[in-house]
Tab-separated table of C-alpha atoms in Angstrom:
chain	number	residue	atom	x	y	z
A	112	UNK	CA	-0.118	-0.117	0.089
A	113	UNK	CA	1.239	3.486	-0.840
A	114	UNK	CA	2.156	6.219	1.610
A	115	UNK	CA	-0.399	9.163	1.809
A	116	UNK	CA	1.293	12.430	2.208
A	117	UNK	CA	-0.365	15.861	1.546
A	118	UNK	CA	1.558	18.802	2.446
A	119	UNK	CA	0.168	21.169	4.730
A	120	UNK	CA	-0.827	24.790	3.853
A	121	UNK	CA	-2.186	27.761	5.644
A	122	UNK	CA	-5.600	26.207	5.920
A	123	UNK	CA	-4.902	22.554	5.632
A	124	UNK	CA	-3.145	20.099	7.858
A	125	UNK	CA	-0.174	17.979	6.805
A	126	UNK	CA	-1.308	14.459	6.092
A	127	UNK	CA	1.530	11.836	6.642
A	128	UNK	CA	0.024	8.288	6.649
A	129	UNK	CA	2.768	5.761	6.579
A	130	UNK	CA	1.280	2.279	6.117
A	131	UNK	CA	4.863	0.467	6.597
A	132	UNK	CA	5.528	2.045	9.954
A	133	UNK	CA	1.569	2.123	10.820
A	134	UNK	CA	1.873	5.765	11.811
A	135	UNK	CA	-0.840	8.040	10.804
A	136	UNK	CA	-0.199	12.030	11.431
A	137	UNK	CA	-2.329	14.780	10.679
A	138	UNK	CA	-0.923	18.149	11.925
A	139	UNK	CA	-1.686	21.791	11.337
A	140	UNK	CA	-4.651	24.196	11.220
A	141	UNK	CA	-7.830	22.713	9.390
A	142	UNK	CA	-10.160	25.320	7.584
A	143	UNK	CA	-10.096	24.446	4.028
A	144	UNK	CA	-12.443	25.974	1.824
A	145	UNK	CA	-14.179	22.640	1.117
A	146	UNK	CA	-13.426	20.180	4.070
A	147	UNK	CA	-15.116	17.292	2.560
A	148	UNK	CA	-13.058	17.750	-0.630
A	149	UNK	CA	-9.994	17.877	1.278
A	150	UNK	CA	-10.567	14.924	3.652
A	151	UNK	CA	-12.150	12.602	0.991
A	152	UNK	CA	-9.034	11.051	-0.150
A	153	UNK	CA	-8.019	10.699	3.468
A	154	UNK	CA	-11.107	8.819	4.283
A	155	UNK	CA	-10.746	6.501	1.276
A	156	UNK	CA	-7.024	5.821	2.179
A	157	UNK	CA	-7.936	5.046	5.696
A	158	UNK	CA	-10.656	2.519	4.568
A	159	UNK	CA	-8.305	0.765	2.362
A	160	UNK	CA	-5.540	0.809	5.093
A	161	UNK	CA	-8.081	-0.567	7.674
A	162	UNK	CA	-9.291	-3.302	5.365
A	163	UNK	CA	-5.697	-4.731	4.821
A	164	UNK	CA	-4.553	-4.151	8.557
A	165	UNK	CA	-4.045	-7.427	10.571
A	166	UNK	CA	-5.169	-7.720	14.175
A	167	UNK	CA	-1.457	-8.157	15.485
A	168	UNK	CA	-0.207	-4.850	14.179
A	169	UNK	CA	-0.120	-1.703	16.558
A	170	UNK	CA	-1.127	1.380	14.838
A	171	UNK	CA	-0.328	4.880	16.340
A	172	UNK	CA	-2.368	7.842	15.336
A	173	UNK	CA	-0.956	11.529	16.005
A	174	UNK	CA	-3.311	14.423	15.610
A	175	UNK	CA	-2.377	18.117	16.328
A	176	UNK	CA	-4.843	20.743	15.212
A	177	UNK	CA	-4.059	24.284	16.494
A	178	UNK	CA	-7.343	25.218	14.928
A	179	UNK	CA	-10.152	23.209	13.427
A	180	UNK	CA	-13.330	24.650	11.871
A	181	UNK	CA	-16.828	23.109	11.976
A	182	UNK	CA	-16.888	21.430	8.583
A	183	UNK	CA	-13.434	20.006	9.319
A	184	UNK	CA	-14.602	18.728	12.812
A	185	UNK	CA	-17.156	16.837	11.034
A	186	UNK	CA	-14.873	15.315	8.759
A	187	UNK	CA	-12.388	14.441	11.547
A	188	UNK	CA	-15.310	12.815	13.446
A	189	UNK	CA	-15.856	10.686	10.330
A	190	UNK	CA	-12.171	9.645	10.436
A	191	UNK	CA	-12.436	8.858	14.209
A	192	UNK	CA	-15.574	6.655	13.645
A	193	UNK	CA	-13.786	4.722	10.890
A	194	UNK	CA	-10.740	4.254	13.253
A	195	UNK	CA	-12.883	3.411	16.412
A	196	UNK	CA	-15.035	0.715	14.463
A	197	UNK	CA	-11.822	-0.775	13.569
A	198	UNK	CA	-10.718	-0.856	17.135
A	199	UNK	CA	-13.924	-2.235	18.202
A	200	UNK	CA	-13.377	-5.184	15.702
A	201	UNK	CA	-10.110	-6.081	17.390
A	202	UNK	CA	-7.451	-3.641	15.564
A	203	UNK	CA	-4.998	-2.280	17.771
A	204	UNK	CA	-5.305	1.450	17.399
A	205	UNK	CA	-4.344	4.208	19.742
A	206	UNK	CA	-4.475	7.989	19.160
A	207	UNK	CA	-2.319	10.834	20.657
A	208	UNK	CA	-3.900	14.139	20.504
A	209	UNK	CA	-1.403	16.990	20.917
A	210	UNK	CA	-2.450	20.391	22.199
A	211	UNK	CA	-0.889	23.674	23.254
A	212	UNK	CA	-1.267	24.297	27.031
A	213	UNK	CA	-1.900	28.013	26.303
A	214	UNK	CA	-4.905	27.199	23.946
A	215	UNK	CA	-7.991	26.217	25.866
A	216	UNK	CA	-10.117	25.729	22.817
A	217	UNK	CA	-7.764	23.287	21.464
A	218	UNK	CA	-7.931	21.079	24.594
A	219	UNK	CA	-11.644	21.452	24.781
A	220	UNK	CA	-11.951	20.172	21.312
A	221	UNK	CA	-9.651	17.154	22.034
A	222	UNK	CA	-11.743	16.484	25.077
A	223	UNK	CA	-15.006	16.418	23.029
A	224	UNK	CA	-13.596	14.061	20.156
A	225	UNK	CA	-12.418	11.749	23.312
A	226	UNK	CA	-15.934	11.433	24.618
A	227	UNK	CA	-17.138	10.023	21.302
A	228	UNK	CA	-14.729	7.078	20.898
A	229	UNK	CA	-13.697	3.976	22.881
A	230	UNK	CA	-10.267	3.373	21.293
A	231	UNK	CA	-7.240	4.495	23.408
A	232	UNK	CA	-7.190	8.450	23.264
A	233	UNK	CA	-4.279	10.459	24.949
A	234	UNK	CA	-4.423	13.978	25.291
A	235	UNK	CA	-0.843	15.228	25.427
A	236	UNK	CA	0.541	18.755	25.909
A	237	UNK	CA	2.962	19.532	23.002
A	238	UNK	CA	5.301	21.109	25.648
A	239	UNK	CA	5.810	17.481	27.248
A	240	UNK	CA	5.113	14.981	24.284
A	241	UNK	CA	6.502	12.154	26.312
A	242	UNK	CA	4.367	13.132	29.477
A	243	UNK	CA	1.295	11.085	30.820
A	244	UNK	CA	-1.429	12.859	29.054
A	245	UNK	CA	-4.903	13.061	30.285
C-alpha cells in the first residue's frame, strides 16, 4: 500500500500516513475552503488501510490541530468513527492528540472528540510530548 502524504498549507493540515510504519499523522490548522473535498482522499485511504490491516499490528495515530473549523470537525469525526469501528473489531489502534497548553479551545476540542470514541485516546501537551497525558 502506498504512503499518503499531503503537504500542509495555511488552512490545511499536513497528512502523513505511513502504512509500513503504521503511523498516521495529521498536523496543522484545518479550515479548508471545502473540508469534504480535502478529507475525502484521507477517508478513502483509511478505509483501504484498515481493510488490509491485521489484528497483531499496533497503529499509532498522532493528531495536532491548533485550529479546526466546524466542517473539518465533522470530517475528523468521520475519520475517528472509522478508526474506532476498526478498534471495536479487534484492531490495535491508539490515538495521541497533541495540544498547546495556552490554547484552551484546542484542549476542549480534543476532550469532546475523546468522549465519542472507545479506542485508547491520549491528550498530550505539545510541551511535554512524552508526558502522561490526560
